[in-house]
mmCIF file of C-alpha atoms in Angstrom:
data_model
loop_
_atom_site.group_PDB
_atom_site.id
_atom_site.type_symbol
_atom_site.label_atom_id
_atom_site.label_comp_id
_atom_site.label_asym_id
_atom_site.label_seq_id
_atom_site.Cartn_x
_atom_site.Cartn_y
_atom_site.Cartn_z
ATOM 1 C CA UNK O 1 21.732 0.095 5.935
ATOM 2 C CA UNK O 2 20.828 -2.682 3.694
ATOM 3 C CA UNK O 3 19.318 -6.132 4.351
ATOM 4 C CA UNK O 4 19.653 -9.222 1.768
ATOM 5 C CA UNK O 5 15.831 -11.058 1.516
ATOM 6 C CA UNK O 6 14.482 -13.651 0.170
ATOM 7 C CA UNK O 7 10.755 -13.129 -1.306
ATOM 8 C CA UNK O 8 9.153 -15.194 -3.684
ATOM 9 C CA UNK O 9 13.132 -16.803 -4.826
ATOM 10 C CA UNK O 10 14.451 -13.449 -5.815
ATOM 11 C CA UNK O 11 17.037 -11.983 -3.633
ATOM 12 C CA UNK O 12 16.046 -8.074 -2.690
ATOM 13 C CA UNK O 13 18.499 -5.843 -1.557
ATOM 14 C CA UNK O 14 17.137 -3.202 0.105
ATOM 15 C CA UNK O 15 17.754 0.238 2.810
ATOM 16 C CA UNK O 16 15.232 -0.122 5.771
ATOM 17 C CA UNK O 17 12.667 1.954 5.921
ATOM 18 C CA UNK O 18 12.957 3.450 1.729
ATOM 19 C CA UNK O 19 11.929 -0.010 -0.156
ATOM 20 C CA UNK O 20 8.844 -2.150 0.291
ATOM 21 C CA UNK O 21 9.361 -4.786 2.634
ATOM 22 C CA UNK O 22 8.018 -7.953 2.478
ATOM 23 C CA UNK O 23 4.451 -8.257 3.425
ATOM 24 C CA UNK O 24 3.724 -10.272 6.845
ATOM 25 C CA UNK O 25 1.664 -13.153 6.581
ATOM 26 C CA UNK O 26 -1.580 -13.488 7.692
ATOM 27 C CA UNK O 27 -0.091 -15.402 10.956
ATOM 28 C CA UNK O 28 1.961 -12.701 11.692
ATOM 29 C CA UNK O 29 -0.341 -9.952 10.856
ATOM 30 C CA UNK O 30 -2.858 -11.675 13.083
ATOM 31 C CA UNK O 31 -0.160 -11.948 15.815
ATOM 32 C CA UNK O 32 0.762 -8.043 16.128
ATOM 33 C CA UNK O 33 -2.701 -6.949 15.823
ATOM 34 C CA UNK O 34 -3.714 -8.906 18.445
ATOM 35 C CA UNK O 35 -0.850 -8.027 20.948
ATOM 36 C CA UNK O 36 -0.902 -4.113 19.742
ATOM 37 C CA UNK O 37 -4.471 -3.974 20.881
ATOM 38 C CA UNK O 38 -4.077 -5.984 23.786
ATOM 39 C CA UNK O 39 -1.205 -6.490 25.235
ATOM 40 C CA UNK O 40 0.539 -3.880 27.523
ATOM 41 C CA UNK O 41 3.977 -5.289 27.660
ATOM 42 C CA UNK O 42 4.151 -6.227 23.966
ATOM 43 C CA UNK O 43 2.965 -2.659 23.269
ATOM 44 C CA UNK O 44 5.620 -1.234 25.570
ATOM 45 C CA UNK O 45 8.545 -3.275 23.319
ATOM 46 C CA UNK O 46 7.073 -2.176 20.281
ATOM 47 C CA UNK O 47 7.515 1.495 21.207
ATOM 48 C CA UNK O 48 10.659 1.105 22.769
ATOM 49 C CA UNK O 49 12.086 -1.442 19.805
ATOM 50 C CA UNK O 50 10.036 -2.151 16.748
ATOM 51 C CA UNK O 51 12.665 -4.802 15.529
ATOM 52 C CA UNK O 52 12.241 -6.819 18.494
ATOM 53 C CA UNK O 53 8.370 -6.687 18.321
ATOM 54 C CA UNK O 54 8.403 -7.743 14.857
ATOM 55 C CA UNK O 55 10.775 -10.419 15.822
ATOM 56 C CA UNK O 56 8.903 -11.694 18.454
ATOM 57 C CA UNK O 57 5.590 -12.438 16.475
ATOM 58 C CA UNK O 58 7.693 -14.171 13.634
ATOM 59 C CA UNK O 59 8.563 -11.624 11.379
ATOM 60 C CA UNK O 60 11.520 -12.906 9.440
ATOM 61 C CA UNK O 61 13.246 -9.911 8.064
ATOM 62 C CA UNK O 62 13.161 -8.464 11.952
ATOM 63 C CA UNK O 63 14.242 -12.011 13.174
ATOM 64 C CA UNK O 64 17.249 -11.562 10.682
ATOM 65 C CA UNK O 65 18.030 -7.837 11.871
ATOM 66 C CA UNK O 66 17.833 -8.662 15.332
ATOM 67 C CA UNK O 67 20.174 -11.614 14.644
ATOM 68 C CA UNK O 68 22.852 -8.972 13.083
ATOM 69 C CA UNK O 69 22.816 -6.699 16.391
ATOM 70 C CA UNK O 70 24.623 -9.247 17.959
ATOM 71 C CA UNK O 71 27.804 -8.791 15.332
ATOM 72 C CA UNK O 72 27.712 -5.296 15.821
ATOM 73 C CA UNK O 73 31.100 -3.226 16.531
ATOM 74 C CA UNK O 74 30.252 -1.896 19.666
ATOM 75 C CA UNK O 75 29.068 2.188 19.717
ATOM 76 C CA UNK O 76 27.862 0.800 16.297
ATOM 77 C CA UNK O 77 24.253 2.107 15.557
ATOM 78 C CA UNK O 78 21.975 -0.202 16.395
ATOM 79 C CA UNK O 79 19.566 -1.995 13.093
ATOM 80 C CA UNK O 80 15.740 -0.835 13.412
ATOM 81 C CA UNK O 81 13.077 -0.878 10.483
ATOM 82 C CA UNK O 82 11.620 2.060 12.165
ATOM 83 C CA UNK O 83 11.058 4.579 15.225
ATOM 84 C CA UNK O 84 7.673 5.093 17.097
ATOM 85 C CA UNK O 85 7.484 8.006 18.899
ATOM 86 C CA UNK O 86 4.066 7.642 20.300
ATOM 87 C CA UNK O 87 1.465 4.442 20.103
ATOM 88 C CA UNK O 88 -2.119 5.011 19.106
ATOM 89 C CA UNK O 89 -4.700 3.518 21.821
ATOM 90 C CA UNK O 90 -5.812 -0.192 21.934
ATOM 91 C CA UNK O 91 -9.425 1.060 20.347
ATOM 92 C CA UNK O 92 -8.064 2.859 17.423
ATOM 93 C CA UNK O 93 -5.673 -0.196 16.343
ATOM 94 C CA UNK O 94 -8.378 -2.581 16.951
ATOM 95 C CA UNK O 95 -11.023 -0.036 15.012
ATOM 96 C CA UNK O 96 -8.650 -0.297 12.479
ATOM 97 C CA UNK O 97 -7.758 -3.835 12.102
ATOM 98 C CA UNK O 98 -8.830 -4.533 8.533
ATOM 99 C CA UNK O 99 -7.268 -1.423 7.089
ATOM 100 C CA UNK O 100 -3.699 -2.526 8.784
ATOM 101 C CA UNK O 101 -3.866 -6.175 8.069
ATOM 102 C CA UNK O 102 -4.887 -5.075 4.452
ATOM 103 C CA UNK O 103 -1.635 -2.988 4.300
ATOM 104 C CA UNK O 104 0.692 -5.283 6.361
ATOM 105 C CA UNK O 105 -0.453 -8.440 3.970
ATOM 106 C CA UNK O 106 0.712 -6.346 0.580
ATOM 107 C CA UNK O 107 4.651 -4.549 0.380
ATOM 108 C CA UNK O 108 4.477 -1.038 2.513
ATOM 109 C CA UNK O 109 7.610 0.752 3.605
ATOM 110 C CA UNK O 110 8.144 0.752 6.787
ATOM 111 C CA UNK O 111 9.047 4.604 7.119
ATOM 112 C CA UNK O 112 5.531 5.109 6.084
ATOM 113 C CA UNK O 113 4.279 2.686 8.728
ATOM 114 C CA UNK O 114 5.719 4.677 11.402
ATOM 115 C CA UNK O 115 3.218 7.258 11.435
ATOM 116 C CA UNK O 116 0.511 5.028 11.372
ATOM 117 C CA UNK O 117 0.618 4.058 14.903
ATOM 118 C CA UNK O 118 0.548 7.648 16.009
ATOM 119 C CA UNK O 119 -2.599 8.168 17.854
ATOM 120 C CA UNK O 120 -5.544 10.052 15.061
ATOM 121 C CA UNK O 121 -3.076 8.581 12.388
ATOM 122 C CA UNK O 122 -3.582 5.070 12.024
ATOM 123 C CA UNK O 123 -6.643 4.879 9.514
ATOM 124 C CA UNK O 124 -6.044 8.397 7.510
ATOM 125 C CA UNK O 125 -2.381 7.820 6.707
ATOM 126 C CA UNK O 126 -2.980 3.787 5.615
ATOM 127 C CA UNK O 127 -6.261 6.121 3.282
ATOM 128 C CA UNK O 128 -3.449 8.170 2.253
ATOM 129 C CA UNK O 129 -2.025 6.407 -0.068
#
C-alpha cells in the first residue's frame, strides 16, 4: 500500500509502515501526547484505529488515508499506518514525553512506532535506535 506525500516540495512515494514518514509538527506532537496521556476515549480510538487518532489531532498523511477508506471496494482491506495491540499507561507516555516528541518531530517509521506504545516499551525501543 502506497501513499503519494508532499514534504518539503518533493513528492514521496512510499508503503506504510517500511519508509519514514513525515515527522508531525510540534502542534501535532503536542496534541497526541497530551490526549495519549490523558484522555480515555482518545486513547481507546488510538488502540482500536491509529489512522483515525492521527487524523483527529491533524496529522495530514492520516487525514489523507482516512479520506481514501471512503473509496474503498467494499471487503477491501482497510488503510492503517499501524496496529497497537496493547497501550502503555498514561505515566509511562507522559514519563516519556521528550523522548517521543523528539522522535515524532524527526522521520520514524511507523512499524517501528508500534511497539513503542507497548507498556515497558515506550522509552527502550525509541533508545534503541
Amino acid at each position: 500500500m502506497q501513499l503519494v506525500t508532499s514534504h518539503g516540495g518533493t513528492q514521496v512515494r512510499r508503503a506504510y509502515g517500511k519508509a519514514p514518514s513525515p515527522p508531525l509538527s510540534s502542534r501535532v506532537a503536542d496534541a497526541l501526547l497530551d490526549l495519549l496521556g490523558s484522555d480515555n476515549e482518545f486513547r481507546r480510538l488510538f488502540k482500536k484505529d491509529p489512522t483515525a487518532a492521527l487524523a483527529k489531532v491533524g496529522y495530514a498523511p492520516a487525514q489523507q488515508m482516512l479520506a481514501s477508506r471512503t473509496h474503498q471496494k467494499p471487503g477491501a482491506p482497510e488503510q492503517e499506518f499501524f496496529k497497537v495491540r496493547r497501550l502503555a499507561p498514561k505515566a509511562e507516555i507522559n514519563a516519556s514525553r521528550a523522548i517521543l516528541k523528539g522522535y515524532f518531530e524527526s522521520p520514524f517509521t511507523f512499524q517501528r512506532c508500534a511497539d513503542c506504545f507497548e507498556p515497558g516499551n515506550v522509552a527502550p525501543t525509541l533508545r534503541r535506535g
